[in-house]
Amino acid sequence: PARELLRRVLRALAKERARPAEEHPARTHAEAGNRFPSTRLRDWVTARDRTCRAPGCSLDATRCDTDHTLAVTDHGHTLAENLGPLCRRDHRFKHDPDTGWTVQQTRRGRFEWISPTGRIHVREPERYQPLGDPIARAGPPPALDEYRPRRGRPGEPRPNKHGIATWASLDTSSYLRHRAATLTGQTDEPPF
């Protein structure tokens, strides 16, 4: 399965590299008249900006709306230089006329937020950071039995997906042990 996945990734990468430069999401004008960006363009903008473009907000761009800096209703185009990720709160804030704030994108990924008093807050694009080398596995892969959920005896705390028994599971197991003991007539004192 891993080899097949690698083959698919290499084929997709080769296909993307074979595209003409003018079809790259950052350069294409094919979507300029569209209301919503395509998945490729949205993904490219998300990868370029990585976080919400509002000052002081660091929400991951994958959880943000893709916003037109100059709205489509104001003759803005669906181009990379007019798009940027904004979290839902900042997206609504930007479009609220009572706030008095305006936003400009002076170049791709560089956002200038202008306050009602005229102060300019700039969000520069993050620098490109290539991924590091993958971390080697410390030992042989775990046996298949380690992936299966473990079923203990009734009243035994069940660990979470990280293998840790939480306070809630300990309280529940204590209650179940007490209930089992009460039903069999072994105790009548409260569990806590």
PDB file of C-alpha atoms in Angstrom, residues 2-191:
ATOM      1  CA  ALA A   2       2.810   2.475   0.778  1.00  0.00           C
ATOM      2  CA  ARG A   3       4.469   1.891  -2.588  1.00  0.00           C
ATOM      3  CA  GLU A   4       1.191   2.428  -4.423  1.00  0.00           C
ATOM      4  CA  LEU A   5       0.593   5.651  -2.501  1.00  0.00           C
ATOM      5  CA  LEU A   6       4.094   6.840  -3.386  1.00  0.00           C
ATOM      6  CA  ARG A   7       3.486   6.026  -7.073  1.00  0.00           C
ATOM      7  CA  ARG A   8       0.245   8.037  -7.015  1.00  0.00           C
ATOM      8  CA  VAL A   9       1.928  11.008  -5.378  1.00  0.00           C
ATOM      9  CA  LEU A  10       4.773  10.962  -7.914  1.00  0.00           C
ATOM     10  CA  ARG A  11       2.284  10.766 -10.813  1.00  0.00           C
ATOM     11  CA  ALA A  12       0.269  13.698  -9.428  1.00  0.00           C
ATOM     12  CA  LEU A  13       3.448  15.723  -8.884  1.00  0.00           C
ATOM     13  CA  ALA A  14       4.659  15.012 -12.430  1.00  0.00           C
ATOM     14  CA  LYS A  15       1.242  16.012 -13.784  1.00  0.00           C
ATOM     15  CA  GLU A  16       1.352  19.322 -11.889  1.00  0.00           C
ATOM     16  CA  ARG A  17       4.893  20.064 -13.079  1.00  0.00           C
ATOM     17  CA  ALA A  18       3.886  19.376 -16.694  1.00  0.00           C
ATOM     18  CA  ARG A  19       1.243  22.137 -16.625  1.00  0.00           C
ATOM     19  CA  PRO A  20       2.132  25.380 -18.435  1.00  0.00           C
ATOM     20  CA  ALA A  21       3.274  28.217 -16.147  1.00  0.00           C
ATOM     21  CA  GLU A  22       0.249  30.358 -17.031  1.00  0.00           C
ATOM     22  CA  GLU A  23      -2.058  27.700 -15.527  1.00  0.00           C
ATOM     23  CA  HIS A  24      -0.443  27.999 -12.070  1.00  0.00           C
ATOM     24  CA  PRO A  25      -3.034  29.209  -9.532  1.00  0.00           C
ATOM     25  CA  ALA A  26      -0.916  32.267  -8.712  1.00  0.00           C
ATOM     26  CA  ARG A  27      -0.732  33.363 -12.341  1.00  0.00           C
ATOM     27  CA  THR A  28      -3.962  32.261 -13.993  1.00  0.00           C
ATOM     28  CA  HIS A  29      -6.680  34.739 -14.925  1.00  0.00           C
ATOM     29  CA  ALA A  30      -9.086  31.993 -15.979  1.00  0.00           C
ATOM     30  CA  GLU A  31     -11.101  32.360 -12.759  1.00  0.00           C
ATOM     31  CA  ALA A  32     -11.094  36.170 -12.606  1.00  0.00           C
ATOM     32  CA  GLY A  33     -14.841  36.386 -13.294  1.00  0.00           C
ATOM     33  CA  ASN A  34     -15.861  33.592 -10.901  1.00  0.00           C
ATOM     34  CA  ARG A  35     -17.561  34.351  -7.589  1.00  0.00           C
ATOM     35  CA  PHE A  36     -15.758  31.541  -5.722  1.00  0.00           C
ATOM     36  CA  PRO A  37     -12.166  30.356  -6.243  1.00  0.00           C
ATOM     37  CA  SER A  38     -11.459  26.832  -7.425  1.00  0.00           C
ATOM     38  CA  THR A  39     -10.054  24.273  -5.015  1.00  0.00           C
ATOM     39  CA  ARG A  40      -6.583  24.610  -6.573  1.00  0.00           C
ATOM     40  CA  LEU A  41      -6.564  28.400  -6.135  1.00  0.00           C
ATOM     41  CA  ARG A  42      -7.982  28.234  -2.620  1.00  0.00           C
ATOM     42  CA  ASP A  43      -5.386  25.616  -1.630  1.00  0.00           C
ATOM     43  CA  TRP A  44      -2.592  27.712  -3.118  1.00  0.00           C
ATOM     44  CA  VAL A  45      -3.699  30.830  -1.195  1.00  0.00           C
ATOM     45  CA  THR A  46      -3.987  28.763   1.997  1.00  0.00           C
ATOM     46  CA  ALA A  47      -0.466  27.400   1.501  1.00  0.00           C
ATOM     47  CA  ARG A  48       0.894  30.861   0.724  1.00  0.00           C
ATOM     48  CA  ASP A  49      -0.582  32.616   3.757  1.00  0.00           C
ATOM     49  CA  ARG A  50      -0.803  29.756   6.297  1.00  0.00           C
ATOM     50  CA  THR A  51      -2.673  31.837   8.951  1.00  0.00           C
ATOM     51  CA  CYS A  52      -5.509  34.347   9.175  1.00  0.00           C
ATOM     52  CA  ARG A  53      -4.342  37.651   7.674  1.00  0.00           C
ATOM     53  CA  ALA A  54      -5.897  39.883  10.344  1.00  0.00           C
ATOM     54  CA  PRO A  55      -3.496  41.613  12.758  1.00  0.00           C
ATOM     55  CA  GLY A  56      -2.979  39.581  15.915  1.00  0.00           C
ATOM     56  CA  CYS A  57      -4.820  36.474  14.687  1.00  0.00           C
ATOM     57  CA  SER A  58      -2.911  33.242  14.177  1.00  0.00           C
ATOM     58  CA  LEU A  59      -5.718  30.810  13.319  1.00  0.00           C
ATOM     59  CA  ASP A  60      -4.558  28.211  10.792  1.00  0.00           C
ATOM     60  CA  ALA A  61      -5.563  29.144   7.231  1.00  0.00           C
ATOM     61  CA  THR A  62      -7.158  25.739   6.647  1.00  0.00           C
ATOM     62  CA  ARG A  63      -9.853  26.745   9.159  1.00  0.00           C
ATOM     63  CA  CYS A  64     -10.439  30.190   7.591  1.00  0.00           C
ATOM     64  CA  ASP A  65     -12.705  31.604   4.891  1.00  0.00           C
ATOM     65  CA  THR A  66     -11.075  32.581   1.595  1.00  0.00           C
ATOM     66  CA  ASP A  67     -11.874  36.289   1.357  1.00  0.00           C
ATOM     67  CA  HIS A  68     -11.724  38.682  -1.579  1.00  0.00           C
ATOM     68  CA  THR A  69      -9.731  41.722  -0.425  1.00  0.00           C
ATOM     69  CA  LEU A  70     -11.690  43.842  -2.891  1.00  0.00           C
ATOM     70  CA  ALA A  71     -15.167  42.302  -2.901  1.00  0.00           C
ATOM     71  CA  VAL A  72     -16.593  40.851  -6.113  1.00  0.00           C
ATOM     72  CA  THR A  73     -19.560  43.236  -5.742  1.00  0.00           C
ATOM     73  CA  ASP A  74     -17.036  46.131  -5.842  1.00  0.00           C
ATOM     74  CA  HIS A  75     -15.513  44.795  -9.107  1.00  0.00           C
ATOM     75  CA  GLY A  76     -12.865  42.663  -7.393  1.00  0.00           C
ATOM     76  CA  HIS A  77     -11.573  39.619  -9.255  1.00  0.00           C
ATOM     77  CA  THR A  78     -10.975  36.051  -8.131  1.00  0.00           C
ATOM     78  CA  LEU A  79      -7.183  36.174  -8.458  1.00  0.00           C
ATOM     79  CA  ALA A  80      -4.409  35.146  -6.085  1.00  0.00           C
ATOM     80  CA  GLU A  81      -3.466  38.794  -5.504  1.00  0.00           C
ATOM     81  CA  ASN A  82      -7.038  39.560  -4.370  1.00  0.00           C
ATOM     82  CA  LEU A  83      -7.580  36.550  -2.068  1.00  0.00           C
ATOM     83  CA  GLY A  84      -6.545  35.805   1.475  1.00  0.00           C
ATOM     84  CA  PRO A  85      -7.641  33.664   4.418  1.00  0.00           C
ATOM     85  CA  LEU A  86      -9.631  35.345   7.187  1.00  0.00           C
ATOM     86  CA  CYS A  87     -11.155  33.585  10.163  1.00  0.00           C
ATOM     87  CA  ARG A  88     -14.921  33.904  10.386  1.00  0.00           C
ATOM     88  CA  ARG A  89     -14.732  36.556  13.147  1.00  0.00           C
ATOM     89  CA  ASP A  90     -12.258  38.758  11.254  1.00  0.00           C
ATOM     90  CA  HIS A  91     -14.093  38.178   7.963  1.00  0.00           C
ATOM     91  CA  ARG A  92     -17.308  39.540   9.492  1.00  0.00           C
ATOM     92  CA  PHE A  93     -15.348  42.371  11.152  1.00  0.00           C
ATOM     93  CA  LYS A  94     -13.848  43.388   7.786  1.00  0.00           C
ATOM     94  CA  HIS A  95     -17.251  43.580   6.115  1.00  0.00           C
ATOM     95  CA  ASP A  96     -18.968  45.452   8.977  1.00  0.00           C
ATOM     96  CA  PRO A  97     -19.236  49.105   7.829  1.00  0.00           C
ATOM     97  CA  ASP A  98     -19.559  50.339  11.424  1.00  0.00           C
ATOM     98  CA  THR A  99     -15.983  49.327  12.305  1.00  0.00           C
ATOM     99  CA  GLY A 100     -14.348  51.842   9.971  1.00  0.00           C
ATOM    100  CA  TRP A 101     -11.483  49.501   9.089  1.00  0.00           C
ATOM    101  CA  THR A 102     -10.344  48.923   5.507  1.00  0.00           C
ATOM    102  CA  VAL A 103      -8.050  46.270   4.042  1.00  0.00           C
ATOM    103  CA  GLN A 104      -5.704  46.444   1.070  1.00  0.00           C
ATOM    104  CA  GLN A 105      -3.468  43.785  -0.402  1.00  0.00           C
ATOM    105  CA  THR A 106      -0.504  45.736  -1.785  1.00  0.00           C
ATOM    106  CA  ARG A 107       1.111  42.586  -3.186  1.00  0.00           C
ATOM    107  CA  ARG A 108       0.361  38.878  -2.940  1.00  0.00           C
ATOM    108  CA  GLY A 109       0.117  37.932   0.735  1.00  0.00           C
ATOM    109  CA  ARG A 110       0.908  41.430   2.127  1.00  0.00           C
ATOM    110  CA  PHE A 111      -2.167  42.852   3.838  1.00  0.00           C
ATOM    111  CA  GLU A 112      -2.522  46.398   5.130  1.00  0.00           C
ATOM    112  CA  TRP A 113      -5.306  46.946   7.650  1.00  0.00           C
ATOM    113  CA  ILE A 114      -6.106  50.646   8.045  1.00  0.00           C
ATOM    114  CA  SER A 115      -7.803  51.640  11.294  1.00  0.00           C
ATOM    115  CA  PRO A 116     -10.424  54.418  11.580  1.00  0.00           C
ATOM    116  CA  THR A 117      -7.682  56.678  13.011  1.00  0.00           C
ATOM    117  CA  GLY A 118      -5.466  56.084   9.962  1.00  0.00           C
ATOM    118  CA  ARG A 119      -2.934  53.764  11.573  1.00  0.00           C
ATOM    119  CA  ILE A 120      -1.710  51.005   9.245  1.00  0.00           C
ATOM    120  CA  HIS A 121      -1.224  47.451  10.535  1.00  0.00           C
ATOM    121  CA  VAL A 122       0.754  45.287   8.103  1.00  0.00           C
ATOM    122  CA  ARG A 123       0.682  41.491   7.842  1.00  0.00           C
ATOM    123  CA  GLU A 124       3.600  40.273   5.758  1.00  0.00           C
ATOM    124  CA  PRO A 125       3.534  36.811   4.194  1.00  0.00           C
ATOM    125  CA  GLU A 126       5.359  34.140   6.175  1.00  0.00           C
ATOM    126  CA  ARG A 127       8.699  33.042   4.826  1.00  0.00           C
ATOM    127  CA  TYR A 128       8.849  29.728   3.040  1.00  0.00           C
ATOM    128  CA  GLN A 129      10.226  27.016   5.287  1.00  0.00           C
ATOM    129  CA  PRO A 130      10.967  23.708   3.606  1.00  0.00           C
ATOM    130  CA  LEU A 131      10.023  20.597   5.510  1.00  0.00           C
ATOM    131  CA  GLY A 132      12.798  18.901   7.426  1.00  0.00           C
ATOM    132  CA  ASP A 133      13.848  15.307   7.057  1.00  0.00           C
ATOM    133  CA  PRO A 134      11.314  12.764   8.284  1.00  0.00           C
ATOM    134  CA  ILE A 135      11.922  11.271  11.713  1.00  0.00           C
ATOM    135  CA  ALA A 136      13.006   7.657  11.516  1.00  0.00           C
ATOM    136  CA  ARG A 137      10.860   5.086  13.287  1.00  0.00           C
ATOM    137  CA  ALA A 138      12.434   3.952  16.559  1.00  0.00           C
ATOM    138  CA  GLY A 139      11.745   0.265  16.144  1.00  0.00           C
ATOM    139  CA  PRO A 140       9.695  -2.328  14.330  1.00  0.00           C
ATOM    140  CA  PRO A 141       6.075  -1.469  13.586  1.00  0.00           C
ATOM    141  CA  PRO A 142       3.641  -2.397  16.364  1.00  0.00           C
ATOM    142  CA  ALA A 143       1.754  -5.650  16.115  1.00  0.00           C
ATOM    143  CA  LEU A 144      -1.778  -5.558  14.755  1.00  0.00           C
ATOM    144  CA  ASP A 145      -3.152  -6.408  18.217  1.00  0.00           C
ATOM    145  CA  GLU A 146      -1.918  -3.054  19.547  1.00  0.00           C
ATOM    146  CA  TYR A 147      -4.321  -1.213  17.222  1.00  0.00           C
ATOM    147  CA  ARG A 148      -7.400  -3.088  18.396  1.00  0.00           C
ATOM    148  CA  PRO A 149      -9.390  -1.589  21.270  1.00  0.00           C
ATOM    149  CA  ARG A 150      -8.811  -3.433  24.502  1.00  0.00           C
ATOM    150  CA  ARG A 151     -11.768  -4.727  26.415  1.00  0.00           C
ATOM    151  CA  GLY A 152     -11.163  -5.041  30.105  1.00  0.00           C
ATOM    152  CA  ARG A 153     -13.265  -6.463  32.868  1.00  0.00           C
ATOM    153  CA  PRO A 154     -16.322  -4.462  33.936  1.00  0.00           C
ATOM    154  CA  GLY A 155     -15.233  -1.678  36.234  1.00  0.00           C
ATOM    155  CA  GLU A 156     -11.683  -1.551  34.849  1.00  0.00           C
ATOM    156  CA  PRO A 157     -10.779   1.943  33.532  1.00  0.00           C
ATOM    157  CA  ARG A 158     -10.527   2.117  29.751  1.00  0.00           C
ATOM    158  CA  PRO A 159      -7.597   4.170  28.427  1.00  0.00           C
ATOM    159  CA  ASN A 160      -8.151   6.841  25.788  1.00  0.00           C
ATOM    160  CA  LYS A 161      -6.559   6.724  22.326  1.00  0.00           C
ATOM    161  CA  HIS A 162      -3.234   7.830  23.824  1.00  0.00           C
ATOM    162  CA  GLY A 163      -3.237   4.963  26.321  1.00  0.00           C
ATOM    163  CA  ILE A 164      -3.956   7.175  29.344  1.00  0.00           C
ATOM    164  CA  ALA A 165      -6.725   6.538  31.854  1.00  0.00           C
ATOM    165  CA  THR A 166      -8.448   9.902  32.359  1.00  0.00           C
ATOM    166  CA  TRP A 167     -10.096  11.097  35.575  1.00  0.00           C
ATOM    167  CA  ALA A 168     -13.492  10.563  33.972  1.00  0.00           C
ATOM    168  CA  SER A 169     -12.697   6.929  33.138  1.00  0.00           C
ATOM    169  CA  LEU A 170     -11.338   6.359  36.671  1.00  0.00           C
ATOM    170  CA  ASP A 171     -14.508   7.840  38.214  1.00  0.00           C
ATOM    171  CA  THR A 172     -16.705   5.733  35.942  1.00  0.00           C
ATOM    172  CA  SER A 173     -14.783   2.546  36.758  1.00  0.00           C
ATOM    173  CA  SER A 174     -15.021   3.325  40.482  1.00  0.00           C
ATOM    174  CA  TYR A 175     -18.777   3.767  40.140  1.00  0.00           C
ATOM    175  CA  LEU A 176     -19.146   0.541  38.131  1.00  0.00           C
ATOM    176  CA  ARG A 177     -17.119  -1.450  40.696  1.00  0.00           C
ATOM    177  CA  HIS A 178     -19.266  -0.050  43.503  1.00  0.00           C
ATOM    178  CA  ARG A 179     -22.478  -0.810  41.599  1.00  0.00           C
ATOM    179  CA  ALA A 180     -21.343  -4.395  40.909  1.00  0.00           C
ATOM    180  CA  ALA A 181     -20.418  -4.859  44.579  1.00  0.00           C
ATOM    181  CA  THR A 182     -23.773  -3.420  45.706  1.00  0.00           C
ATOM    182  CA  LEU A 183     -25.733  -5.686  43.372  1.00  0.00           C
ATOM    183  CA  THR A 184     -23.942  -8.754  44.689  1.00  0.00           C
ATOM    184  CA  GLY A 185     -24.490  -7.591  48.273  1.00  0.00           C
ATOM    185  CA  GLN A 186     -20.809  -7.185  49.092  1.00  0.00           C
ATOM    186  CA  THR A 187     -20.987  -3.502  50.173  1.00  0.00           C
ATOM    187  CA  ASP A 188     -23.416  -0.693  50.793  1.00  0.00           C
ATOM    188  CA  GLU A 189     -21.049   2.247  51.230  1.00  0.00           C
ATOM    189  CA  PRO A 190     -20.920   5.049  48.607  1.00  0.00           C
ATOM    190  CA  PRO A 191     -18.263   4.807  45.864  1.00  0.00           C
TER     191      PRO A 191
END
